[in-house]
Tab-separated table of C-alpha atoms in Angstrom:
chain	number	residue	atom	x	y	z
A	14	MET	CA	0.000	0.000	0.000
A	15	GLU	CA	1.171	3.530	-0.810
A	16	LEU	CA	0.134	6.768	0.877
A	17	MET	CA	0.135	9.715	-1.499
A	18	ASN	CA	0.201	13.184	0.040
A	19	GLN	CA	-0.252	15.471	-2.949
A	20	PRO	CA	1.658	17.491	-4.038
A	21	PHE	CA	4.599	16.570	-1.771
A	22	ASN	CA	5.152	12.998	-2.952
A	23	GLY	CA	3.205	12.841	-6.179
A	24	GLN	CA	0.133	13.971	-8.084
A	25	LEU	CA	-2.713	11.546	-8.603
A	26	GLY	CA	-3.492	12.835	-12.103
A	27	ASN	CA	-0.050	11.776	-13.330
A	28	ARG	CA	-0.459	8.362	-11.706
A	29	LEU	CA	-3.893	7.849	-13.308
A	30	ILE	CA	-2.463	8.597	-16.750
A	31	GLU	CA	0.349	6.072	-16.171
A	32	LEU	CA	-2.121	3.401	-15.031
A	33	LEU	CA	-4.407	4.014	-18.015
A	34	ASP	CA	-1.441	3.645	-20.362
A	35	SER	CA	-0.443	0.287	-18.845
A	36	GLN	CA	-1.641	-3.101	-20.083
A	37	ASP	CA	-2.576	-4.359	-16.617
A	38	TYR	CA	-6.205	-3.251	-16.365
A	39	HIS	CA	-9.423	-3.628	-18.336
A	40	THR	CA	-11.843	-1.531	-16.261
A	41	LEU	CA	-11.720	1.802	-14.462
A	42	ASN	CA	-14.498	2.825	-12.094
A	43	ILE	CA	-14.418	6.475	-10.997
A	44	VAL	CA	-16.650	7.550	-8.124
A	45	VAL	CA	-16.231	11.243	-7.241
A	46	ALA	CA	-18.125	14.123	-5.729
A	47	PHE	CA	-17.073	16.742	-8.288
A	48	ALA	CA	-15.840	16.967	-11.871
A	49	LYS	CA	-14.601	20.022	-13.734
A	50	ASN	CA	-13.081	20.679	-17.144
A	51	SER	CA	-9.683	21.408	-15.604
A	52	GLY	CA	-9.402	17.745	-14.646
A	53	VAL	CA	-11.421	16.028	-17.365
A	54	LEU	CA	-9.655	17.669	-20.317
A	55	ARG	CA	-6.269	16.544	-18.971
A	56	VAL	CA	-7.219	12.875	-18.692
A	57	LYS	CA	-9.680	12.486	-21.571
A	58	ASP	CA	-6.979	11.542	-24.083
A	59	SER	CA	-5.794	8.743	-21.781
A	60	LEU	CA	-9.385	7.616	-21.166
A	61	GLU	CA	-10.034	7.455	-24.903
A	62	LYS	CA	-6.838	5.461	-25.562
A	63	PHE	CA	-7.718	3.083	-22.704
A	64	ARG	CA	-11.109	2.462	-24.314
A	65	GLU	CA	-9.546	1.997	-27.757
A	66	LYS	CA	-7.553	-0.888	-26.257
A	67	GLY	CA	-10.814	-2.487	-25.109
A	68	GLY	CA	-10.948	-0.964	-21.638
A	69	LYS	CA	-14.166	0.149	-19.962
A	70	VAL	CA	-14.584	3.416	-18.063
A	71	ASN	CA	-17.529	3.928	-15.719
A	72	VAL	CA	-18.028	7.229	-13.890
A	73	TYR	CA	-20.312	8.070	-10.957
A	74	VAL	CA	-20.303	11.760	-10.033
A	75	GLY	CA	-22.178	14.065	-7.697
A	76	VAL	CA	-23.719	17.452	-8.487
A	77	ASP	CA	-23.834	18.895	-4.974
A	78	LEU	CA	-22.676	22.361	-3.905
A	79	GLY	CA	-22.647	23.719	-7.453
A	80	VAL	CA	-19.171	22.391	-8.299
A	81	THR	CA	-19.604	19.789	-11.054
A	82	SER	CA	-19.925	21.642	-14.345
A	83	TYR	CA	-21.852	21.335	-17.577
A	84	GLU	CA	-18.602	21.255	-19.534
A	85	ALA	CA	-17.185	18.402	-17.462
A	86	LEU	CA	-20.262	16.228	-17.938
A	87	THR	CA	-20.462	16.871	-21.695
A	88	ALA	CA	-16.781	15.916	-22.029
A	89	LEU	CA	-17.151	12.807	-19.831
A	90	LEU	CA	-20.156	11.660	-21.849
A	91	LEU	CA	-17.881	11.371	-24.889
A	92	CYS	CA	-14.955	9.523	-23.274
A	93	THR	CA	-16.655	7.000	-20.948
A	94	ASP	CA	-18.704	3.836	-21.343
A	95	SER	CA	-21.190	4.829	-18.678
A	96	LEU	CA	-21.774	8.143	-16.929
A	97	ASN	CA	-24.052	8.444	-13.911
A	98	VAL	CA	-25.072	11.231	-11.533
A	99	VAL	CA	-25.845	10.650	-7.857
A	100	HIS	CA	-27.815	13.276	-5.923
A	101	SER	CA	-30.099	13.467	-2.903
A	102	GLU	CA	-32.724	16.215	-2.668
A	103	LYS	CA	-32.547	16.123	1.152
A	104	GLY	CA	-29.115	17.755	1.375
A	105	GLN	CA	-27.206	14.501	1.813
A	106	THR	CA	-23.932	15.284	0.017
A	107	PHE	CA	-22.416	12.700	-2.304
A	108	HIS	CA	-18.758	13.097	-1.327
A	109	THR	CA	-16.983	9.843	-2.269
A	110	LYS	CA	-13.604	9.835	-4.082
A	111	ILE	CA	-12.601	6.392	-5.371
A	112	TYR	CA	-10.633	5.308	-8.465
A	113	GLN	CA	-10.755	1.530	-8.996
A	114	PHE	CA	-8.648	-0.253	-11.629
A	115	ILE	CA	-9.581	-3.882	-12.362
A	116	GLY	CA	-7.352	-6.296	-14.252
A	117	ASN	CA	-7.253	-10.022	-14.986
A	118	GLU	CA	-4.376	-10.651	-12.587
A	119	LYS	CA	-4.328	-7.642	-10.313
A	120	GLY	CA	-6.185	-4.531	-9.328
A	121	LEU	CA	-5.617	-1.167	-7.689
A	122	ILE	CA	-7.992	0.955	-5.660
A	123	VAL	CA	-7.362	4.586	-4.772
A	124	VAL	CA	-9.368	5.931	-1.845
A	125	GLY	CA	-8.849	9.478	-0.680
A	126	SER	CA	-9.833	13.086	-1.210
A	127	HIS	CA	-9.101	13.616	-4.934
A	128	ASN	CA	-11.965	14.866	-7.080
A	129	LEU	CA	-11.921	14.748	-10.887
A	130	THR	CA	-10.740	18.362	-11.139
A	131	GLY	CA	-7.436	20.042	-11.906
A	132	GLY	CA	-7.043	20.848	-8.242
A	133	GLY	CA	-8.061	17.405	-7.033
A	134	LEU	CA	-5.730	15.571	-9.396
A	135	TRP	CA	-2.755	17.933	-9.449
A	136	THR	CA	-2.594	21.176	-7.492
A	137	ASN	CA	-4.567	20.853	-4.253
A	138	PHE	CA	-3.319	19.423	-0.984
A	139	GLU	CA	-4.892	15.963	-1.154
A	140	SER	CA	-4.248	12.556	0.418
A	141	SER	CA	-5.090	9.032	-0.657
A	142	ALA	CA	-4.219	5.403	-0.110
A	143	LEU	CA	-3.272	3.409	-3.205
A	144	ILE	CA	-4.043	-0.219	-2.448
A	145	PRO	CA	-2.699	-2.840	-4.895
A	146	VAL	CA	-4.334	-6.251	-4.774
A	147	ASP	CA	-3.545	-9.622	-6.342
A	148	SER	CA	-6.481	-11.345	-8.024
A	149	SER	CA	-5.519	-14.652	-6.455
A	150	SER	CA	-5.777	-13.355	-2.886
A	151	ASN	CA	-8.806	-13.493	-0.647
A	152	GLU	CA	-8.178	-9.833	0.173
A	153	TYR	CA	-8.702	-8.898	-3.486
A	154	ILE	CA	-11.974	-10.814	-3.627
A	155	GLU	CA	-13.207	-9.071	-0.482
A	156	ILE	CA	-12.248	-5.588	-1.702
A	157	LEU	CA	-13.703	-6.225	-5.154
A	158	LYS	CA	-16.970	-7.403	-3.607
A	159	ALA	CA	-17.113	-4.431	-1.226
A	160	GLN	CA	-16.628	-1.960	-4.084
A	161	SER	CA	-19.076	-3.838	-6.296
A	162	ASP	CA	-21.648	-3.790	-3.494
A	163	TYR	CA	-21.122	-0.033	-3.069
A	164	ILE	CA	-21.726	0.657	-6.752
A	165	SER	CA	-24.748	-1.647	-6.698
A	166	GLY	CA	-26.015	0.335	-3.742
A	167	LEU	CA	-25.670	3.557	-5.725
A	168	THR	CA	-27.489	2.160	-8.755
A	169	SER	CA	-30.333	0.973	-6.498
A	170	LEU	CA	-31.037	4.509	-5.249
A	171	ASN	CA	-33.806	4.867	-7.846
A	172	ASP	CA	-34.663	8.576	-8.122
A	173	SER	CA	-31.330	9.601	-6.576
A	174	PHE	CA	-29.396	7.873	-9.363
A	175	MET	CA	-29.491	9.158	-12.953
A	176	PRO	CA	-27.733	7.472	-15.889
A	177	ILE	CA	-26.536	10.098	-18.384
A	178	VAL	CA	-27.045	8.496	-21.796
A	179	SER	CA	-27.213	11.542	-24.046
A	180	LYS	CA	-26.427	15.233	-24.109
A	181	ASP	CA	-30.138	15.880	-23.580
A	182	ASP	CA	-29.714	14.469	-20.054
A	183	VAL	CA	-26.856	16.923	-19.369
A	184	ASP	CA	-28.945	19.778	-20.785
A	185	LYS	CA	-31.818	18.808	-18.493
A	186	LEU	CA	-29.520	19.070	-15.452
A	187	LEU	CA	-28.387	22.497	-16.668
A	188	GLN	CA	-31.907	23.770	-17.325
A	189	ASN	CA	-33.073	22.664	-13.874
A	190	GLY	CA	-30.142	24.268	-12.048
A	191	TYR	CA	-28.351	21.123	-10.864
A	192	ILE	CA	-25.205	22.098	-12.777
A	193	SER	CA	-23.988	25.294	-14.408
A	194	LYS	CA	-21.437	26.392	-16.963
A	195	GLU	CA	-18.005	27.071	-15.526
A	196	VAL	CA	-18.011	30.720	-16.594
A	197	ASN	CA	-21.287	31.202	-14.697
A	198	GLN	CA	-19.536	29.729	-11.660
A	199	GLN	CA	-16.727	32.263	-12.111
A	200	VAL	CA	-19.185	35.137	-12.387
A	201	ARG	CA	-21.049	34.097	-9.242
A	202	SER	CA	-17.804	33.661	-7.317
A	203	VAL	CA	-16.512	37.113	-8.290
A	204	ARG	CA	-19.802	38.821	-7.488
A	205	ALA	CA	-19.958	37.110	-4.096
A	206	ALA	CA	-16.405	38.221	-3.329
A	207	LYS	CA	-17.269	41.801	-4.235
A	208	ARG	CA	-20.300	41.731	-1.941
A	209	ASP	CA	-18.235	40.365	0.927
A	210	GLY	CA	-15.526	42.982	0.418
A	211	SER	CA	-11.772	42.562	0.449
A	212	ARG	CA	-9.871	41.084	3.365
A	213	GLY	CA	-6.265	41.081	4.351
A	214	ALA	CA	-4.157	38.040	3.521
A	215	LEU	CA	-3.058	36.143	6.622
A	216	PHE	CA	-1.374	33.237	4.839
A	217	GLY	CA	1.142	32.492	2.097
A	218	ASN	CA	0.768	30.730	-1.254
A	219	GLY	CA	1.345	27.127	-0.210
A	220	THR	CA	3.748	25.046	-2.287
A	221	PRO	CA	4.216	24.934	-6.088
A	222	ALA	CA	2.125	22.312	-7.892
A	223	ALA	CA	1.871	22.494	-11.665
A	224	LEU	CA	-0.903	21.369	-13.964
A	225	PRO	CA	0.346	19.251	-16.876
A	226	ARG	CA	0.068	20.499	-20.431
A	227	VAL	CA	-2.665	19.092	-22.630
A	228	ARG	CA	-0.911	17.366	-25.516
A	229	MET	CA	-2.231	18.471	-28.887
A	230	PRO	CA	-1.102	17.590	-32.437
A	231	ALA	CA	1.194	20.085	-34.168
A	232	LYS	CA	-0.247	22.179	-36.966
A	233	GLU	CA	1.410	23.062	-40.251
A	234	THR	CA	2.327	26.683	-40.850
A	235	ALA	CA	0.655	28.398	-43.768
A	236	PRO	CA	3.114	29.770	-46.370
A	237	GLY	CA	4.079	33.438	-46.112
A	238	VAL	CA	3.064	34.008	-42.490
A	239	SER	CA	4.793	33.794	-39.154
A	240	GLU	CA	3.212	31.099	-37.003
A	241	VAL	CA	2.994	31.722	-33.270
A	242	SER	CA	4.600	28.680	-31.684
A	243	SER	CA	2.377	26.539	-29.465
A	244	VAL	CA	5.428	25.269	-27.614
A	245	GLN	CA	6.940	28.657	-26.850
A	246	ALA	CA	7.619	29.540	-23.228
A	247	PRO	CA	4.223	30.586	-21.813
A	248	ASN	CA	3.675	34.155	-20.711
A	249	PRO	CA	4.114	34.071	-16.918
A	250	GLN	CA	1.263	36.583	-16.603
A	251	SER	CA	-1.100	34.399	-18.627
A	252	LYS	CA	-2.705	31.712	-16.488
A	253	GLU	CA	-4.710	28.582	-17.150
A	254	GLY	CA	-8.345	29.149	-16.253
A	255	GLU	CA	-8.452	32.855	-17.117
A	256	THR	CA	-11.499	33.915	-19.097
A	257	ILE	CA	-12.200	36.700	-21.567
A	258	TRP	CA	-15.700	37.519	-22.792
A	259	PHE	CA	-16.959	39.430	-25.823
A	260	GLU	CA	-20.214	41.137	-26.694
A	261	THR	CA	-20.870	39.839	-30.219
A	262	LYS	CA	-23.665	41.983	-31.705
A	263	ARG	CA	-24.023	40.933	-35.372
A	264	LEU	CA	-20.536	39.574	-36.165
A	265	THR	CA	-19.288	39.071	-39.731
A	266	GLY	CA	-18.684	36.189	-42.120
A	267	GLY	CA	-21.192	34.074	-44.020
A	268	SER	CA	-21.935	32.033	-40.900
A	269	ARG	CA	-21.581	35.064	-38.597
A	270	ASN	CA	-18.589	33.306	-37.081
A	271	ILE	CA	-15.807	35.915	-37.338
A	272	LEU	CA	-14.938	37.746	-34.126
A	273	ASP	CA	-12.896	40.952	-34.214
A	274	LEU	CA	-9.964	41.081	-31.782
A	275	SER	CA	-8.779	44.643	-31.230
A	276	MET	CA	-5.200	45.885	-31.358
A	277	LYS	CA	-5.939	48.371	-28.574
A	278	CYS	CA	-8.724	48.561	-25.971
A	279	LEU	CA	-10.342	51.516	-24.240
A	280	VAL	CA	-10.550	50.684	-20.520
A	281	GLU	CA	-13.841	51.458	-18.769
A	282	SER	CA	-13.035	50.037	-15.344
A	283	GLY	CA	-10.326	48.014	-13.666
A	284	GLU	CA	-6.566	48.347	-13.857
A	285	PRO	CA	-4.457	46.580	-16.519
A	286	THR	CA	-1.152	47.753	-14.991
A	287	GLY	CA	0.984	44.730	-14.165
A	288	THR	CA	-1.041	42.367	-16.374
A	289	LEU	CA	-0.228	41.079	-19.841
A	290	PHE	CA	-2.555	43.817	-21.163
A	291	ASP	CA	-0.457	46.637	-19.708
A	292	LEU	CA	0.094	49.155	-22.522
A	293	GLY	CA	1.676	51.853	-20.393
A	294	GLU	CA	-0.893	54.341	-21.682
A	295	PRO	CA	-3.505	55.726	-19.252
A	296	GLY	CA	-7.051	54.704	-20.129
A	297	PHE	CA	-6.010	52.052	-22.651
A	298	MET	CA	-4.670	48.508	-22.687
A	299	ARG	CA	-3.267	46.071	-25.209
A	300	GLY	CA	-5.803	44.586	-27.586
A	301	ALA	CA	-7.940	41.514	-27.049
A	302	VAL	CA	-5.721	39.450	-29.358
A	303	GLU	CA	-3.092	39.510	-26.574
A	304	PHE	CA	-5.249	37.044	-24.586
A	305	PHE	CA	-4.551	34.417	-27.242
A	306	GLY	CA	-0.791	34.893	-27.063
A	307	ILE	CA	-0.300	37.229	-30.019
A	308	ASN	CA	1.463	40.593	-29.886
A	309	PRO	CA	-1.087	43.058	-31.322
A	310	SER	CA	1.600	44.793	-33.392
A	311	ALA	CA	2.915	41.553	-34.961
A	312	THR	CA	0.450	41.769	-37.838
A	313	ASN	CA	2.315	39.241	-40.003
A	314	SER	CA	1.637	36.515	-37.435
A	315	ARG	CA	-1.049	33.890	-37.557
A	316	LYS	CA	-2.175	31.272	-35.081
A	317	ASP	CA	-4.499	28.277	-35.210
A	318	ILE	CA	-6.178	27.461	-31.914
A	319	ILE	CA	-8.266	24.554	-30.681
A	320	LEU	CA	-11.703	25.353	-29.294
A	321	ASN	CA	-13.466	22.896	-26.993
A	322	PHE	CA	-17.206	23.385	-27.419
A	323	GLU	CA	-19.504	21.219	-25.291
A	324	GLY	CA	-16.886	18.522	-24.807
A	325	VAL	CA	-15.676	18.345	-28.412
A	326	ASP	CA	-12.354	19.706	-29.706
A	327	TYR	CA	-12.474	21.715	-32.929
A	328	PHE	CA	-9.135	22.290	-34.682
A	329	GLY	CA	-8.095	25.048	-37.077
A	330	ASN	CA	-9.737	28.187	-35.697
A	331	THR	CA	-7.486	30.852	-37.187
A	332	ILE	CA	-6.392	34.168	-35.702
A	333	LEU	CA	-4.945	36.524	-38.314
A	334	PHE	CA	-4.630	40.171	-39.300
A	335	PRO	CA	-6.372	40.476	-42.677
A	336	THR	CA	-5.138	42.732	-45.448
A	337	GLY	CA	-6.728	43.945	-48.655
A	338	GLU	CA	-9.861	45.860	-49.560
A	339	ASN	CA	-12.103	44.144	-47.002
A	340	ALA	CA	-9.701	44.533	-44.070
A	341	ASN	CA	-10.907	46.681	-41.176
A	342	GLY	CA	-7.576	47.232	-39.424
A	343	THR	CA	-8.163	44.732	-36.648
A	344	TRP	CA	-7.321	41.124	-35.836
A	345	ARG	CA	-9.909	38.433	-36.443
A	346	LEU	CA	-10.680	35.060	-34.952
A	347	GLN	CA	-12.256	32.809	-37.565
A	348	ILE	CA	-14.364	30.347	-35.573
A	349	LYS	CA	-14.367	27.702	-38.278
A	350	GLY	CA	-12.756	24.639	-36.702
A	351	VAL	CA	-13.412	20.995	-37.555
A	352	ASN	CA	-13.450	18.070	-35.123
A	353	SER	CA	-11.769	14.681	-35.551
A	354	SER	CA	-14.921	13.319	-37.229
A	355	GLY	CA	-14.963	16.107	-39.835
A	356	VAL	CA	-17.861	18.011	-38.259
A	357	LYS	CA	-17.543	21.797	-38.383
A	358	ILE	CA	-18.037	23.880	-35.253
A	359	THR	CA	-20.456	26.033	-37.261
A	360	ASP	CA	-22.588	22.917	-37.790
A	361	ALA	CA	-22.564	22.349	-34.031
A	362	PHE	CA	-23.776	25.941	-33.620
A	363	ARG	CA	-26.576	25.425	-36.169
A	364	ALA	CA	-27.692	22.313	-34.291
A	365	LYS	CA	-28.696	24.681	-31.489
A	366	GLY	CA	-31.694	25.691	-33.595
A	367	GLU	CA	-30.613	29.223	-34.464
A	368	GLU	CA	-29.493	30.290	-37.923
A	369	HIS	CA	-26.642	32.356	-36.475
A	370	TYR	CA	-26.030	31.047	-32.964
A	371	LEU	CA	-23.272	33.522	-32.020
A	372	VAL	CA	-25.189	36.675	-32.993
A	373	GLN	CA	-26.387	38.934	-30.148
A	374	LYS	CA	-24.660	36.823	-27.520
A	375	VAL	CA	-21.865	36.921	-24.979
A	376	VAL	CA	-19.079	34.554	-26.048
A	377	THR	CA	-16.407	33.479	-23.563
A	378	PHE	CA	-13.004	31.862	-23.998
A	379	THR	CA	-11.319	30.137	-21.053
A	380	LYS	CA	-7.650	29.310	-21.414
A	381	VAL	CA	-6.600	25.681	-21.031
A	382	GLU	CA	-3.269	25.994	-22.860
A	383	ASP	CA	-1.612	28.635	-25.043
A	384	ASP	CA	-3.340	27.182	-28.113
A	385	TYR	CA	-6.336	25.467	-26.469
A	386	TYR	CA	-9.463	27.222	-25.144
A	387	SER	CA	-12.927	26.308	-23.954
A	388	ILE	CA	-15.668	28.353	-25.640
A	389	SER	CA	-19.110	29.002	-24.141
A	390	VAL	CA	-22.053	31.047	-25.365
A	391	PHE	CA	-24.530	32.994	-23.230
A	392	PRO	CA	-27.614	35.098	-23.991
A	393	GLU	CA	-27.106	38.842	-24.365
A	394	SER	CA	-29.452	39.312	-21.388
A	395	GLU	CA	-26.584	38.185	-19.107
A	396	LEU	CA	-24.286	40.976	-20.297
A	397	ASN	CA	-24.750	43.044	-17.135
A	398	ASP	CA	-23.714	40.105	-14.943
A	399	PHE	CA	-20.486	39.794	-16.928
A	400	GLU	CA	-19.819	43.519	-16.684
A	401	VAL	CA	-20.250	43.575	-12.917
A	402	ALA	CA	-18.036	40.515	-12.408
A	403	SER	CA	-15.167	41.679	-14.644
A	404	ARG	CA	-11.863	42.653	-13.047
A	405	ILE	CA	-11.199	44.684	-16.192
A	406	LEU	CA	-14.057	46.022	-18.346
A	407	ALA	CA	-13.135	47.526	-21.695
A	408	ARG	CA	-14.158	48.174	-25.265
A	409	ASN	CA	-13.026	45.834	-28.035
A	410	GLY	CA	-11.404	48.810	-29.732
A	411	SER	CA	-10.150	52.295	-28.896
A	412	THR	CA	-13.513	54.138	-28.973
A	413	ARG	CA	-16.682	54.058	-26.890
A	414	ASN	CA	-18.625	52.815	-29.913
A	415	ALA	CA	-16.746	49.514	-29.849
A	416	LYS	CA	-18.379	46.420	-28.411
A	417	ARG	CA	-17.710	45.461	-24.808
A	418	LEU	CA	-15.293	42.872	-23.506
A	419	GLY	CA	-14.137	41.875	-20.064
A	420	LEU	CA	-11.654	39.766	-18.145
A	421	LEU	CA	-12.857	37.546	-15.311
């Protein structure tokens, strides 16, 4: 048996990836209280490869306390064999954290405090016991039966147990307030902090614990342009989990899928000094394109980014500075990516039942990596909530006529 005290003597996320890559196991049962994109996106590639080898992945997750997110469930639905939600209406919190690997000759069970989140698997202070068992031992049979009985007990909870078999089931949880989108969680958290007021810091910053990079395939550089490297040293001021939002209005492009990214922003509130947007000019900050790792003045550059929309990765969304008669002197993000099955992100938008899904909306981008972002779309009626929650509120341009943007 091994005792892991994260992050001092290991990180469970790294160990899970190693175990999924091994040939020793055919089934993984995950039973956790919370799941978020920060954890799911970093293990989904390993889960998919495990399943390609014939492995089975079963997940049981809670939706208490407003932590488990819409994005996490939509992603899990695509990379698991069964996904189930456990919840009690009487305030009984589902708080289990178990990762059980089952093999023909041996097994491993992890019992501790690690949720299926970036913090739970990598950066938080967490503890767990990793218990290896031999299939020929009586101890293994007893542990396997105990865990099997526990899962059977969960599935027998009737109305407190919900199999998630389609995205419609995830949407139903969202519509009824059992889960929310992660950007909504950010907005609520910021607004609550503002209501409570600031407080003095009595403690330090703990100990360093890094999230792993999400491995993505390299992209070819288009001729005649300078490609922004996806493996360059990351900007130390640019952090995973940061979110930028844009007021879209009508947009441009045949599918209304082209978003302008300004070279320079007029600041309405907040202070960009000391951030990556610091322009050194009172009342202004560096343009929105800076969020995506591009120097606004490097107009010969181009960058393709990956957008994760509702659990699916779409490749080839291009940021460029157009030239010619139709250029408007600003950067553009062409939201035109295609997933691994050849489906366009614009087709996914149309499936929402609106001809131009991004028009008259608030669109958010949350950074996962320097070339990988989660995109979410919200009704324009929520614009005021985003404005109030923003640490910096600005215009997506240098005049007051420009559309609004904000940093959460």
